[in-house]
mmCIF file of C-alpha atoms in Angstrom:
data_model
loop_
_atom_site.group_PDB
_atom_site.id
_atom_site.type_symbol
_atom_site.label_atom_id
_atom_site.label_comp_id
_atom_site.label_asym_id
_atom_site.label_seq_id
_atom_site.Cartn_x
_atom_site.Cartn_y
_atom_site.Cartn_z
ATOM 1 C CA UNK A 23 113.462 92.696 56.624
ATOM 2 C CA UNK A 24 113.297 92.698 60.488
ATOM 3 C CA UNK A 25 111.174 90.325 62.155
ATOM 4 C CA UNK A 26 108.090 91.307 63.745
ATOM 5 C CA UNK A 27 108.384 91.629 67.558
ATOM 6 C CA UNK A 28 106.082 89.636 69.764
ATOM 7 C CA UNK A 29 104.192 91.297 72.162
ATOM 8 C CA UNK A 30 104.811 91.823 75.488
ATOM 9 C CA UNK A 31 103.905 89.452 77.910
ATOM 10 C CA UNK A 32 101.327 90.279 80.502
ATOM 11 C CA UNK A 33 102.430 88.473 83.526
ATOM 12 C CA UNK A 34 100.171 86.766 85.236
ATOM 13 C CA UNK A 35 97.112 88.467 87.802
ATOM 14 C CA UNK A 36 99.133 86.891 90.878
ATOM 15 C CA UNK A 37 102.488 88.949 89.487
ATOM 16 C CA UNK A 38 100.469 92.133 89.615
ATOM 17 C CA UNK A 39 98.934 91.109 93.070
ATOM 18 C CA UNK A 40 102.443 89.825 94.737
ATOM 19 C CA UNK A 41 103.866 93.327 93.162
ATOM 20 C CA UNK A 42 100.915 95.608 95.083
ATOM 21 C CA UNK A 43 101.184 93.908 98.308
ATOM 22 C CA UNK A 44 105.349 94.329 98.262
ATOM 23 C CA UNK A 45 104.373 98.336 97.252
ATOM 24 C CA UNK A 46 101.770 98.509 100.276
ATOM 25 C CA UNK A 47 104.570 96.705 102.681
ATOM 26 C CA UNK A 48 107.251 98.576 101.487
ATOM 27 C CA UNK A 49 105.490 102.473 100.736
ATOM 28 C CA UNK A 50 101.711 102.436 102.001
ATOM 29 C CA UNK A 51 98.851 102.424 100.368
ATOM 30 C CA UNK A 52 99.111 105.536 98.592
ATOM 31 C CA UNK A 53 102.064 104.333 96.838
ATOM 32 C CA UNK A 54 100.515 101.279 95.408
ATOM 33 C CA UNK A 55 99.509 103.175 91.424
ATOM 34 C CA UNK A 56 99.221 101.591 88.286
ATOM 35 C CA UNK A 57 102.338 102.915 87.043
ATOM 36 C CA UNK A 58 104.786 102.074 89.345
ATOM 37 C CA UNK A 59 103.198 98.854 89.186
ATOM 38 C CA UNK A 60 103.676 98.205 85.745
ATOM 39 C CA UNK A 61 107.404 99.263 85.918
ATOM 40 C CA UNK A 62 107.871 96.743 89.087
ATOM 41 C CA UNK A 63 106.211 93.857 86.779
ATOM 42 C CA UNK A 64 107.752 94.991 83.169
ATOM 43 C CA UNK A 65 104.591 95.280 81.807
ATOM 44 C CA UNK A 66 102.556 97.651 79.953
ATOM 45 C CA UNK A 67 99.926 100.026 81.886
ATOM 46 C CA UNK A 68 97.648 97.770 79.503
ATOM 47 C CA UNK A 69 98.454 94.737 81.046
ATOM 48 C CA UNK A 70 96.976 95.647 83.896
ATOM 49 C CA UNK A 71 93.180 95.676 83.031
ATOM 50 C CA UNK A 72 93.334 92.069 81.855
ATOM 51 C CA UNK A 73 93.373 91.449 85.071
ATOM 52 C CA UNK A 74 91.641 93.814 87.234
ATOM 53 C CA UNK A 75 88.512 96.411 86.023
ATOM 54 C CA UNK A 76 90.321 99.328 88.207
ATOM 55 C CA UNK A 77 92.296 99.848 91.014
ATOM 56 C CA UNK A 78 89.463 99.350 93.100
ATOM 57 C CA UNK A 79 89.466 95.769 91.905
ATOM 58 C CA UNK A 80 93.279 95.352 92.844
ATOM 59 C CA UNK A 81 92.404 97.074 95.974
ATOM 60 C CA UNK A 82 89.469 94.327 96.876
ATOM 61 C CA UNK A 83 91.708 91.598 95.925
ATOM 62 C CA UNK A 84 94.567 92.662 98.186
ATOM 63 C CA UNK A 85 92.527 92.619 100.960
ATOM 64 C CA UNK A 86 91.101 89.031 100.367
ATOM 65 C CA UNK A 87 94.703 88.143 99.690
ATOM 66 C CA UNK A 88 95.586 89.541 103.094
ATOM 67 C CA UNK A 89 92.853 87.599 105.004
ATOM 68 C CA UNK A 90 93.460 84.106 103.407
ATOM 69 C CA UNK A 91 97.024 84.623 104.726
ATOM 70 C CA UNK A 92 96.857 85.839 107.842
ATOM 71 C CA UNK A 93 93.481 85.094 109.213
ATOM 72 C CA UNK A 94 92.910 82.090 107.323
ATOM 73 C CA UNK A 95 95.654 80.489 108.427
ATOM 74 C CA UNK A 96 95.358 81.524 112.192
ATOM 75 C CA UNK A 97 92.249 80.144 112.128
ATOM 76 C CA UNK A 98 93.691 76.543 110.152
ATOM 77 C CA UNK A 99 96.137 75.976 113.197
ATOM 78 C CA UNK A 100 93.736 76.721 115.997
ATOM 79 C CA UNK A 101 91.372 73.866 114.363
ATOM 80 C CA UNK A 102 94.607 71.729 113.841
ATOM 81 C CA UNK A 103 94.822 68.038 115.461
ATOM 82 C CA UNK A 104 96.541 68.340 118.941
ATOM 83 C CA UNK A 105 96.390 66.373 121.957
ATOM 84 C CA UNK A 106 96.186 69.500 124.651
ATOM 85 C CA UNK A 107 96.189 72.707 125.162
ATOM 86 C CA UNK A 108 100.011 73.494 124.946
ATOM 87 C CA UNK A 109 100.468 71.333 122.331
ATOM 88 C CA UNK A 110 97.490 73.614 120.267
ATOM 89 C CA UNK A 111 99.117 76.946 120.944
ATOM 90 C CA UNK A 112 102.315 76.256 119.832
ATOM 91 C CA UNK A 113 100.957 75.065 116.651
ATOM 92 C CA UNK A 114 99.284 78.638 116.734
ATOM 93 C CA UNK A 115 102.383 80.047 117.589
ATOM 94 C CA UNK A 116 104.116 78.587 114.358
ATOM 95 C CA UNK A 117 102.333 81.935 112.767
ATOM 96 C CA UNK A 118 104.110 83.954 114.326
ATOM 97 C CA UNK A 119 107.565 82.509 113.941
ATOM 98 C CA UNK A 120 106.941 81.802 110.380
ATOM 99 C CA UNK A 121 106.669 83.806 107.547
ATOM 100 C CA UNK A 122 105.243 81.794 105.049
ATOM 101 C CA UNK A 123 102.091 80.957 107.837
ATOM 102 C CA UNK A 124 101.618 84.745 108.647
ATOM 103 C CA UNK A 125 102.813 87.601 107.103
ATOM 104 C CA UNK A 126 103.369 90.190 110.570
ATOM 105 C CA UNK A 127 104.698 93.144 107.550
ATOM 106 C CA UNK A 128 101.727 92.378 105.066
ATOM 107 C CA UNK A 129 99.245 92.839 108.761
ATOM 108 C CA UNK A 130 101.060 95.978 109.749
ATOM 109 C CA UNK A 131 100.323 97.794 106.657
ATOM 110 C CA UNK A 132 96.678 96.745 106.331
ATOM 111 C CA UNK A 133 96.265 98.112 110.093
ATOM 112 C CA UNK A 134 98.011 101.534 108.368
ATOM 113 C CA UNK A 135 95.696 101.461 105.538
ATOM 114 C CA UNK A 136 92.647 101.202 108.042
ATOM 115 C CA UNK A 137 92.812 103.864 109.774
ATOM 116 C CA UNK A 138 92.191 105.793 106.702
ATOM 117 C CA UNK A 139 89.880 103.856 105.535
ATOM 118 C CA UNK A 140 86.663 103.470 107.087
ATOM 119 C CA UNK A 141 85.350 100.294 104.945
ATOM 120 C CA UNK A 142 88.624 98.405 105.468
ATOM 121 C CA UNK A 143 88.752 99.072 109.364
ATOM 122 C CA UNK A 144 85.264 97.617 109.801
ATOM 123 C CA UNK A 145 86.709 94.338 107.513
ATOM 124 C CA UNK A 146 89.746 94.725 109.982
ATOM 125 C CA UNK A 147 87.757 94.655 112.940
ATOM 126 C CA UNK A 148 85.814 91.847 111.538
ATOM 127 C CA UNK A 149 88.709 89.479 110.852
ATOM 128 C CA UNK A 150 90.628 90.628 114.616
ATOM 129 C CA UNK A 151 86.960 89.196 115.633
ATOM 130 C CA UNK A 152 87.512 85.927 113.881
ATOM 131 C CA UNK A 153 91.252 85.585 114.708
ATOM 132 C CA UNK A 154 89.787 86.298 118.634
ATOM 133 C CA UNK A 155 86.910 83.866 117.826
ATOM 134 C CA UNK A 156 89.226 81.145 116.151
ATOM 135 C CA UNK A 157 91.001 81.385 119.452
ATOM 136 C CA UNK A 158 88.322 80.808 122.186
ATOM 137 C CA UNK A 159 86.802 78.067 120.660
ATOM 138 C CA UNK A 160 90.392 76.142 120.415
ATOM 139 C CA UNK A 161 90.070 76.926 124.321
ATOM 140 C CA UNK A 162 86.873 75.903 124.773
ATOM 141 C CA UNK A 163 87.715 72.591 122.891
ATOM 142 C CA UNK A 164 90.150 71.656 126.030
ATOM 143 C CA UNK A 165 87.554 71.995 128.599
ATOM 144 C CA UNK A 166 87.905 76.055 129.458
ATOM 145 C CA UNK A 167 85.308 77.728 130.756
ATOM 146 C CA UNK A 168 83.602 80.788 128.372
ATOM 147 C CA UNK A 169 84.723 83.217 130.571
ATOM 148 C CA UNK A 170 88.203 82.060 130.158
ATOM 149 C CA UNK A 171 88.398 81.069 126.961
ATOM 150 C CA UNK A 172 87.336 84.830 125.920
ATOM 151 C CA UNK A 173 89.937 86.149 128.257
ATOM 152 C CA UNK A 174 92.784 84.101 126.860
ATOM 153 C CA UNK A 175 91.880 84.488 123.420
ATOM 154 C CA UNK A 176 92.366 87.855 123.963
ATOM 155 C CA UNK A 177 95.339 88.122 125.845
ATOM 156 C CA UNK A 178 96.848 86.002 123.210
ATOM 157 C CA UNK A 179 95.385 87.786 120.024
ATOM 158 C CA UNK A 180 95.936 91.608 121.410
ATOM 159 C CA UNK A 181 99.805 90.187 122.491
ATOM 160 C CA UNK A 182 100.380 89.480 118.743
ATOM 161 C CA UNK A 183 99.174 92.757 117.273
ATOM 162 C CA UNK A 184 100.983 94.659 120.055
ATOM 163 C CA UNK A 185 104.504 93.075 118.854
ATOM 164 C CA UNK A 186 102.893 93.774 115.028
ATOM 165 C CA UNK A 187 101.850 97.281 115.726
ATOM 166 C CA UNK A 188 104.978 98.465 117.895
ATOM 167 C CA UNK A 189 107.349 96.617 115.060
ATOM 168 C CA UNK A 190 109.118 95.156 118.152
ATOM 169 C CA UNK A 191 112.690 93.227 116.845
ATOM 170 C CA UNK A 192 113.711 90.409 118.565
ATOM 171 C CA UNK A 193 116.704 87.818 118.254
ATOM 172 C CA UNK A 194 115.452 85.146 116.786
ATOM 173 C CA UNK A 195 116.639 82.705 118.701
ATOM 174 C CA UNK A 196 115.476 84.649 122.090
ATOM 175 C CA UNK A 197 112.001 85.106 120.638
ATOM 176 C CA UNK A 198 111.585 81.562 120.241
ATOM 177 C CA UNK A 199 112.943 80.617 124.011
ATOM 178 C CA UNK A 200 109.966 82.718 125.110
ATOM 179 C CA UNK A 201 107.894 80.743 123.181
ATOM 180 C CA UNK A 202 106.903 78.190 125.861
ATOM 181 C CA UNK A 203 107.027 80.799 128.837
ATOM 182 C CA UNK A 204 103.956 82.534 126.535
ATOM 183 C CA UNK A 205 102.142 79.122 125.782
ATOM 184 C CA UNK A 206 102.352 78.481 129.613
ATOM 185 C CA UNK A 207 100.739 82.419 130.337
ATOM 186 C CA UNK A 208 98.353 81.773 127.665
ATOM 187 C CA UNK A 209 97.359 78.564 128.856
ATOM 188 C CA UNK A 210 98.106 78.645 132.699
ATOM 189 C CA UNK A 211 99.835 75.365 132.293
ATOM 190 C CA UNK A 212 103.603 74.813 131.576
ATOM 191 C CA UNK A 213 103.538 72.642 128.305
ATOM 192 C CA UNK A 214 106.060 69.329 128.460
ATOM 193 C CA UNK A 215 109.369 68.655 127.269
ATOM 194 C CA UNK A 216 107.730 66.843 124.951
ATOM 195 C CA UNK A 217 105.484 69.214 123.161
ATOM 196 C CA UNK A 218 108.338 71.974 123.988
ATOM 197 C CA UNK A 219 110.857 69.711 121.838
ATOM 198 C CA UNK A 220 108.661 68.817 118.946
ATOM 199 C CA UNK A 221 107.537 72.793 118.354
ATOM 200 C CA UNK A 222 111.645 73.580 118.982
ATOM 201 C CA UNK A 223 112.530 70.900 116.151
ATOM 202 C CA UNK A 224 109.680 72.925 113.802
ATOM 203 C CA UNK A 225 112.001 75.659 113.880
ATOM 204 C CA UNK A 226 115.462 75.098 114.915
ATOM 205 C CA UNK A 227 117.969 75.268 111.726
ATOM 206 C CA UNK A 228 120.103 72.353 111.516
ATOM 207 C CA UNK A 229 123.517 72.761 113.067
#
C-alpha cells in the first residue's frame, strides 16, 4: 500500500510577492497572472488565495512593497546622521549605487505601470513628492535657503529618474567617479577627501 502524499506546500505570501515583482520587472504588468505565478513558485493556483483575496490584493501589496523600498529608504538616508551637506548626499547617493537600498528596475516598471493606470500615477506622483520633499528638508537642515533647497531637491530627484527612465548603462566604476562631481552640483560645494574616501570605501570591492 502506497503512502499517502503530503500536500503541497504553499510557500510563503513574501514567495508569491518576490515572484510578482520579478514578473512586473521582467514582463510588465500585464504579465504578472495567477498562473504563471503559481508555475514560477511551484505551487497550486490554490495557494494563492491563502494569501491574497484577488489579484487586486497582490496588486495593492506590490505597490506598498515598491514604496517601502524605494521611497522609504530614500527618505531613511536623507534623515541619516551626517556632519554636512556632502557628507548627507552621498549617503543619499548609496541608493543609487546599491541595489539592495533602491531597486532603479523595480521603479522603472512601476513608472510603466502608471501611465496606464490612473490610481497608481496619482500614488506615483505622491511618493516622487515625498522623495522631492525628503530631499529639501535634508537641505534645509544645513542652513539652505527654501528657495534653494526646493531647487536642489529637484535637480537631484528629476536627475535620478532621468538615468531610471532613459535605462542609461554606465561602467560601474565610472558611475561612481562621478559620484562626487554630482554631490558637488547638487550641493554647490566640492565635498572633502575625507567624506569622498569614506563613501568610496562603501563601495569599492576589495582588491
Amino acid at each position: 500500500m502506497s503512502k499517502p502524499t503530503s500536500p503541497r506546500p504553499r510557500g510563503s505570501r513574501d514567495l508569491w510577492l518576490d515572484a510578482a515583482l520579478d514578473l512586473l520587472v521582467s514582463s510588465g504588468i500585464d504579465a504578472v497572472k495567477i498562473m504563471p505565478l503559481a508555475r514560477a513558485v511551484d505551487q497550486t493556483r490554490t495557494g494563492f488565495y491563502w494569501y491574497f483575496k484577488d489579484i487586486g490584493a497582490l496588486h495593492e501589496a506590490m505597490i506598498d512593497t515598491w514604496e517601502a523600498r524605494n521611497t522609504g529608504q530614500i527618505q531613511a538616508r536623507c534623515e541619516a546622521p551626517a556632519q554636512s551637506i556632502g557628507a548627507a548626499l552621498f549617503n543619499l547617493m548609496d541608493c543609487w549605487l546599491n541595489p539592495a537600498l533602491f531597486d532603479a528596475r523595480l521603479d522603472l516598471a512601476i513608472r510603466n505601470w502608471a501611465r496606464n493606470d490612473t490610481r497608481l500615477a496619482a500614488r506615483l506622483e505622491s511618493a516622487d513628492n515625498a522623495r522631492i520633499k525628503a530631499v529639501r528638508d535634508m537641505f534645509l537642515r544645513y542652513g539652505y535657503s527654501k528657495e534653494q533647497a526646493d531647487v536642489r531637491s529637484l535637480t537631484t530627484i528629476y536627475t535620478q529618474v532621468g538615468y531610471i527612465s532613459m535605462e542609461v548603462e554606465e561602467d560601474p566604476l565610472q558611475r561612481l567617479n562621478r559620484v562626487p562631481h554630482y554631490v558637488e552640483m547638487f550641493s554647490g560645494q566640492p565635498p572633502t577627501e575625507e567624506e569622498i574616501a569614506d563613501f568610496m570605501g562603501r563601495h569599492q570591492t576589495p582588491q
